[in-house]
mmCIF file of C-alpha atoms in Angstrom:
data_model
loop_
_atom_site.group_PDB
_atom_site.id
_atom_site.type_symbol
_atom_site.label_atom_id
_atom_site.label_comp_id
_atom_site.label_asym_id
_atom_site.label_seq_id
_atom_site.Cartn_x
_atom_site.Cartn_y
_atom_site.Cartn_z
ATOM 1 C CA MET A 10 -22.730 53.515 98.106
ATOM 2 C CA THR A 11 -21.998 56.199 100.651
ATOM 3 C CA GLN A 12 -18.972 55.886 102.891
ATOM 4 C CA THR A 13 -21.039 56.772 105.966
ATOM 5 C CA ARG A 14 -21.356 53.764 108.231
ATOM 6 C CA PRO A 15 -24.703 53.680 110.040
ATOM 7 C CA ASN A 16 -25.030 53.036 113.749
ATOM 8 C CA ILE A 17 -27.559 50.227 114.088
ATOM 9 C CA ALA A 18 -29.679 49.219 117.086
ATOM 10 C CA ILE A 19 -31.078 45.683 116.855
ATOM 11 C CA PHE A 20 -34.021 44.913 119.130
ATOM 12 C CA ASP A 21 -35.374 41.601 120.310
ATOM 13 C CA ILE A 22 -39.132 41.841 120.922
ATOM 14 C CA ASP A 23 -40.533 39.436 123.551
ATOM 15 C CA GLY A 24 -39.447 40.583 127.000
ATOM 16 C CA THR A 25 -37.448 43.437 125.495
ATOM 17 C CA LEU A 26 -39.977 45.767 123.874
ATOM 18 C CA THR A 27 -43.132 44.057 125.140
ATOM 19 C CA ASP A 28 -43.968 41.994 128.218
ATOM 20 C CA SER A 29 -45.233 39.243 125.927
ATOM 21 C CA VAL A 30 -43.157 36.186 126.823
ATOM 22 C CA ARG A 31 -45.969 34.339 128.610
ATOM 23 C CA ALA A 32 -48.561 34.934 125.870
ATOM 24 C CA HIS A 33 -46.083 33.850 123.216
ATOM 25 C CA GLN A 34 -45.051 30.686 125.015
ATOM 26 C CA ILE A 35 -48.667 29.664 125.657
ATOM 27 C CA ALA A 36 -49.503 30.064 121.966
ATOM 28 C CA PHE A 37 -46.311 28.422 120.729
ATOM 29 C CA GLU A 38 -46.613 25.349 122.948
ATOM 30 C CA ALA A 39 -50.272 24.921 121.987
ATOM 31 C CA ALA A 40 -49.349 25.179 118.299
ATOM 32 C CA LEU A 41 -46.637 22.534 118.659
ATOM 33 C CA ARG A 42 -49.009 20.210 120.502
ATOM 34 C CA ASP A 43 -51.323 20.346 117.502
ATOM 35 C CA PHE A 44 -48.676 18.249 115.704
ATOM 36 C CA ASN A 45 -49.145 15.404 118.228
ATOM 37 C CA PHE A 46 -45.419 14.831 118.648
ATOM 38 C CA PRO A 47 -45.043 11.760 120.919
ATOM 39 C CA ALA A 48 -42.495 13.287 123.316
ATOM 40 C CA LEU A 49 -42.421 17.051 122.896
ATOM 41 C CA ARG A 50 -39.769 18.772 125.004
ATOM 42 C CA THR A 51 -41.018 22.073 126.436
ATOM 43 C CA ASP A 52 -37.715 23.190 127.930
ATOM 44 C CA TRP A 53 -37.108 25.570 125.037
ATOM 45 C CA GLY A 54 -33.586 26.308 126.203
ATOM 46 C CA SER A 55 -32.644 22.672 125.615
ATOM 47 C CA TYR A 56 -33.027 23.010 121.843
ATOM 48 C CA ARG A 57 -30.002 23.666 119.681
ATOM 49 C CA HIS A 58 -31.358 26.925 118.280
ATOM 50 C CA HIS A 59 -33.729 29.206 120.166
ATOM 51 C CA SER A 60 -36.289 30.181 117.533
ATOM 52 C CA ASP A 61 -39.794 28.950 116.788
ATOM 53 C CA SER A 62 -38.927 27.520 113.376
ATOM 54 C CA ALA A 63 -35.737 25.847 114.623
ATOM 55 C CA ILE A 64 -37.564 24.271 117.557
ATOM 56 C CA LEU A 65 -40.228 22.946 115.184
ATOM 57 C CA ALA A 66 -37.547 21.479 112.907
ATOM 58 C CA GLU A 67 -35.799 19.739 115.803
ATOM 59 C CA ALA A 68 -39.046 18.410 117.292
ATOM 60 C CA TRP A 69 -40.065 17.212 113.825
ATOM 61 C CA THR A 70 -36.822 15.260 113.415
ATOM 62 C CA GLU A 71 -37.000 13.792 116.925
ATOM 63 C CA ALA A 72 -40.533 12.568 116.201
ATOM 64 C CA GLY A 73 -39.281 10.747 113.105
ATOM 65 C CA ARG A 74 -41.418 12.762 110.711
ATOM 66 C CA GLU A 75 -40.390 12.638 107.059
ATOM 67 C CA GLY A 76 -39.488 15.571 104.852
ATOM 68 C CA ALA A 77 -39.182 19.200 105.866
ATOM 69 C CA ALA A 78 -40.983 20.479 108.955
ATOM 70 C CA ASP A 79 -44.396 21.949 108.130
ATOM 71 C CA LEU A 80 -43.733 25.593 108.965
ATOM 72 C CA ALA A 81 -46.895 26.783 107.199
ATOM 73 C CA ARG A 82 -48.983 24.596 109.492
ATOM 74 C CA LEU A 83 -47.169 25.963 112.536
ATOM 75 C CA GLU A 84 -47.801 29.521 111.352
ATOM 76 C CA GLU A 85 -51.538 28.880 110.971
ATOM 77 C CA SER A 86 -51.869 27.103 114.296
ATOM 78 C CA TYR A 87 -49.761 29.659 116.146
ATOM 79 C CA ALA A 88 -51.791 32.591 114.799
ATOM 80 C CA ARG A 89 -54.992 30.973 116.061
ATOM 81 C CA HIS A 90 -53.618 30.175 119.510
ATOM 82 C CA TYR A 91 -51.929 33.567 119.758
ATOM 83 C CA ARG A 92 -55.241 35.389 119.307
ATOM 84 C CA ALA A 93 -56.639 33.424 122.242
ATOM 85 C CA ALA A 94 -53.513 33.882 124.352
ATOM 86 C CA VAL A 95 -53.439 37.664 124.079
ATOM 87 C CA THR A 96 -57.094 37.753 125.115
ATOM 88 C CA ASP A 97 -56.320 35.735 128.246
ATOM 89 C CA GLU A 98 -52.854 37.216 128.841
ATOM 90 C CA PRO A 99 -52.901 40.827 127.591
ATOM 91 C CA PHE A 100 -49.583 42.635 127.774
ATOM 92 C CA GLU A 101 -48.087 46.084 127.439
ATOM 93 C CA GLU A 102 -44.854 47.559 126.196
ATOM 94 C CA ILE A 103 -41.827 47.595 128.481
ATOM 95 C CA PRO A 104 -41.804 51.007 130.214
ATOM 96 C CA GLY A 105 -39.997 53.687 128.229
ATOM 97 C CA THR A 106 -39.983 51.767 124.946
ATOM 98 C CA ARG A 107 -41.589 54.414 122.731
ATOM 99 C CA ALA A 108 -39.547 57.274 124.136
ATOM 100 C CA PHE A 109 -36.324 55.304 123.731
ATOM 101 C CA LEU A 110 -37.051 54.384 120.117
ATOM 102 C CA GLU A 111 -37.888 58.013 119.342
ATOM 103 C CA HIS A 112 -34.653 59.136 121.009
ATOM 104 C CA LEU A 113 -32.550 56.766 118.907
ATOM 105 C CA ARG A 114 -34.246 57.807 115.675
ATOM 106 C CA ALA A 115 -33.734 61.475 116.505
ATOM 107 C CA HIS A 116 -30.027 60.841 116.968
ATOM 108 C CA GLY A 117 -29.519 59.072 113.657
ATOM 109 C CA TRP A 118 -29.613 55.435 114.689
ATOM 110 C CA VAL A 119 -31.011 52.919 112.219
ATOM 111 C CA LEU A 120 -33.461 50.636 114.019
ATOM 112 C CA ALA A 121 -34.065 46.988 113.203
ATOM 113 C CA PHE A 122 -36.091 44.279 114.901
ATOM 114 C CA ALA A 123 -34.951 40.651 115.048
ATOM 115 C CA THR A 124 -36.924 37.952 116.820
ATOM 116 C CA GLY A 125 -36.938 34.213 117.246
ATOM 117 C CA SER A 126 -40.738 34.249 117.161
ATOM 118 C CA LEU A 127 -43.018 33.987 114.131
ATOM 119 C CA ARG A 128 -43.874 37.040 112.028
ATOM 120 C CA SER A 129 -47.621 37.204 112.690
ATOM 121 C CA GLY A 130 -47.145 37.510 116.435
ATOM 122 C CA ALA A 131 -44.171 39.836 116.047
ATOM 123 C CA LEU A 132 -46.256 42.318 114.063
ATOM 124 C CA HIS A 133 -48.872 42.474 116.819
ATOM 125 C CA LYS A 134 -46.273 42.802 119.570
ATOM 126 C CA LEU A 135 -44.564 45.664 117.748
ATOM 127 C CA ALA A 136 -47.936 47.368 117.311
ATOM 128 C CA VAL A 137 -48.429 47.202 121.086
ATOM 129 C CA ALA A 138 -45.126 49.082 121.371
ATOM 130 C CA GLY A 139 -46.255 51.676 118.836
ATOM 131 C CA VAL A 140 -44.188 50.294 115.962
ATOM 132 C CA ASP A 141 -45.535 49.474 112.489
ATOM 133 C CA GLY A 142 -43.611 46.300 111.741
ATOM 134 C CA ASN A 143 -44.600 46.404 108.077
ATOM 135 C CA ALA A 144 -42.779 49.712 107.708
ATOM 136 C CA GLU A 145 -39.673 48.676 109.638
ATOM 137 C CA ILE A 146 -36.747 46.295 109.251
ATOM 138 C CA LEU A 147 -38.136 43.114 110.778
ATOM 139 C CA VAL A 148 -36.578 39.652 110.516
ATOM 140 C CA THR A 149 -38.271 36.708 112.214
ATOM 141 C CA ALA A 150 -38.227 32.943 112.625
ATOM 142 C CA SER A 151 -40.680 32.777 109.734
ATOM 143 C CA GLU A 152 -37.791 33.578 107.386
ATOM 144 C CA LEU A 153 -34.709 32.097 109.070
ATOM 145 C CA GLU A 154 -33.983 29.550 111.796
ATOM 146 C CA THR A 155 -30.917 30.503 113.825
ATOM 147 C CA ARG A 156 -30.584 33.617 115.935
ATOM 148 C CA GLU A 157 -27.309 34.461 114.222
ATOM 149 C CA GLN A 158 -28.983 34.289 110.810
ATOM 150 C CA ILE A 159 -31.907 36.416 111.982
ATOM 151 C CA VAL A 160 -29.817 39.159 113.599
ATOM 152 C CA GLY A 161 -27.216 39.104 110.831
ATOM 153 C CA ARG A 162 -29.893 39.538 108.179
ATOM 154 C CA ALA A 163 -31.394 42.466 110.092
ATOM 155 C CA VAL A 164 -28.006 44.195 110.131
ATOM 156 C CA ASP A 165 -27.555 43.550 106.401
ATOM 157 C CA LEU A 166 -30.963 45.080 105.651
ATOM 158 C CA ALA A 167 -30.183 48.102 107.827
ATOM 159 C CA CYS A 168 -26.974 48.669 105.873
ATOM 160 C CA GLU A 169 -28.832 48.350 102.569
ATOM 161 C CA ILE A 170 -31.414 50.925 103.596
ATOM 162 C CA ALA A 171 -28.681 53.273 104.822
ATOM 163 C CA GLY A 172 -26.771 52.812 101.557
ATOM 164 C CA ALA A 173 -23.685 51.450 103.287
ATOM 165 C CA ALA A 174 -21.561 48.393 102.581
ATOM 166 C CA VAL A 175 -20.813 47.781 106.253
ATOM 167 C CA PRO A 176 -22.236 49.062 109.541
ATOM 168 C CA GLY A 177 -20.615 51.407 111.979
ATOM 169 C CA ARG A 178 -21.526 50.622 115.555
ATOM 170 C CA VAL A 179 -23.991 47.771 116.130
ATOM 171 C CA ILE A 180 -25.662 47.264 119.487
ATOM 172 C CA SER A 181 -28.034 44.388 120.163
ATOM 173 C CA ILE A 182 -30.681 44.968 122.821
ATOM 174 C CA GLY A 183 -32.403 41.999 124.413
ATOM 175 C CA ASP A 184 -33.616 40.288 127.560
ATOM 176 C CA GLY A 185 -32.355 36.730 127.196
ATOM 177 C CA VAL A 186 -29.216 34.642 127.357
ATOM 178 C CA TRP A 187 -29.699 33.733 123.686
ATOM 179 C CA ASP A 188 -29.711 37.425 122.782
ATOM 180 C CA LEU A 189 -26.412 37.938 124.582
ATOM 181 C CA LYS A 190 -24.810 34.811 123.109
ATOM 182 C CA THR A 191 -25.891 35.814 119.605
ATOM 183 C CA ALA A 192 -24.475 39.312 119.978
ATOM 184 C CA ARG A 193 -21.165 37.915 121.183
ATOM 185 C CA ASN A 194 -21.046 35.328 118.411
ATOM 186 C CA LEU A 195 -21.512 38.095 115.842
ATOM 187 C CA GLY A 196 -19.140 40.527 117.542
ATOM 188 C CA TYR A 197 -21.796 43.120 118.427
ATOM 189 C CA GLU A 198 -22.240 45.189 121.562
ATOM 190 C CA PHE A 199 -25.044 44.152 123.904
ATOM 191 C CA LEU A 200 -27.389 45.979 126.233
ATOM 192 C CA GLY A 201 -29.624 43.908 128.490
ATOM 193 C CA ILE A 202 -33.190 44.690 129.475
ATOM 194 C CA GLY A 203 -34.311 42.447 132.286
ATOM 195 C CA PHE A 204 -36.292 41.901 135.417
ATOM 196 C CA THR A 205 -35.015 40.004 138.453
ATOM 197 C CA GLY A 206 -34.361 36.488 137.108
ATOM 198 C CA LYS A 207 -33.274 37.117 133.543
ATOM 199 C CA GLY A 208 -31.505 40.340 134.394
ATOM 200 C CA ALA A 209 -29.477 38.644 137.121
ATOM 201 C CA LYS A 210 -28.414 35.891 134.721
ATOM 202 C CA LEU A 211 -27.291 38.416 132.112
ATOM 203 C CA LYS A 212 -25.301 40.295 134.756
ATOM 204 C CA GLU A 213 -23.631 37.034 135.817
ATOM 205 C CA MET A 214 -22.510 36.659 132.200
ATOM 206 C CA GLY A 215 -20.928 40.107 132.240
ATOM 207 C CA ALA A 216 -23.613 42.104 130.442
ATOM 208 C CA SER A 217 -24.737 45.634 131.206
ATOM 209 C CA VAL A 218 -28.399 45.316 132.227
ATOM 210 C CA HIS A 219 -31.165 47.802 132.972
ATOM 211 C CA HIS A 220 -34.642 47.180 134.332
ATOM 212 C CA ASP A 221 -36.438 48.996 131.509
ATOM 213 C CA PHE A 222 -35.909 51.766 128.960
ATOM 214 C CA ASN A 223 -36.739 54.517 131.421
ATOM 215 C CA GLU A 224 -33.736 53.340 133.413
ATOM 216 C CA VAL A 225 -31.595 53.173 130.270
ATOM 217 C CA MET A 226 -32.401 56.809 129.522
ATOM 218 C CA SER A 227 -31.703 57.917 133.089
ATOM 219 C CA HIS A 228 -28.733 55.743 134.087
ATOM 220 C CA GLY A 229 -27.581 53.973 130.936
ATOM 221 C CA PRO A 230 -24.769 54.807 128.506
ATOM 222 C CA GLU A 231 -24.359 58.543 127.960
ATOM 223 C CA GLU A 232 -25.409 58.407 124.299
ATOM 224 C CA PHE A 233 -28.769 56.943 125.315
ATOM 225 C CA ARG A 234 -29.630 59.672 127.809
ATOM 226 C CA PRO A 235 -31.746 62.531 126.457
ATOM 227 C CA ARG A 236 -30.129 65.854 127.228
ATOM 228 C CA ALA A 237 -32.317 68.440 128.877
ATOM 229 C CA GLU A 238 -32.821 71.563 126.831
ATOM 230 C CA PRO A 239 -31.001 74.533 128.404
ATOM 231 C CA HIS A 240 -33.294 77.072 129.985
ATOM 232 C CA PRO A 241 -33.043 80.528 128.398
ATOM 233 C CA VAL A 242 -31.358 83.135 130.547
ATOM 234 C CA PRO A 243 -33.832 85.930 131.250
ATOM 235 C CA ALA A 244 -32.799 89.276 129.841
ATOM 236 C CA GLU A 245 -31.661 91.864 132.321
ATOM 237 C CA THR A 246 -33.966 94.791 132.814
ATOM 238 C CA GLY A 247 -33.393 98.266 134.024
#
């Protein structure tokens, strides 16, 4: 393995790269209701772990269901409801997303995507942001349950692809309190992307927060600001 330690940028997806939180939550709640849990809690922040598979597992246990939670059934139901949700609630990428990703790649950062949502939806959301999730490092709630497991696995995969035993700098980029808590639990840097409510909460918790990626590239950390190409000095004549 090479001794070069890669700088890794880990991205959340919903609310970070795409304005897809509402569509996702509509589809996810509908998928959970297909299980006919007697007292489903829809305050997602009240669950122990903030990922689709972890919420299913906790709701399954609370409902007294036997055996392991039926993740395959959730996947099928979610995919169906998600197709309907994105028709009713279409969304776009967060402004500046594509340019920011291109800037990081051009400056040698290894990119990885880590989300608490299910893989099928994550692939579509990334496509909206111009990213082919099948060709990228992508870890989702379809594979692991806790946010720490998901983000940690993404970092491990990034190191493997870079041929390094350990990472250099790791910065986690997200829009939610869970993203910030996960980054702190793992000892990673954090950069917040947030609108009024979520952004204010992240700032209260001491995070650096920007409205979108255009703002990151204009007023964010120096290494994330594209440098203007110097204009050539015209040759003197005469």
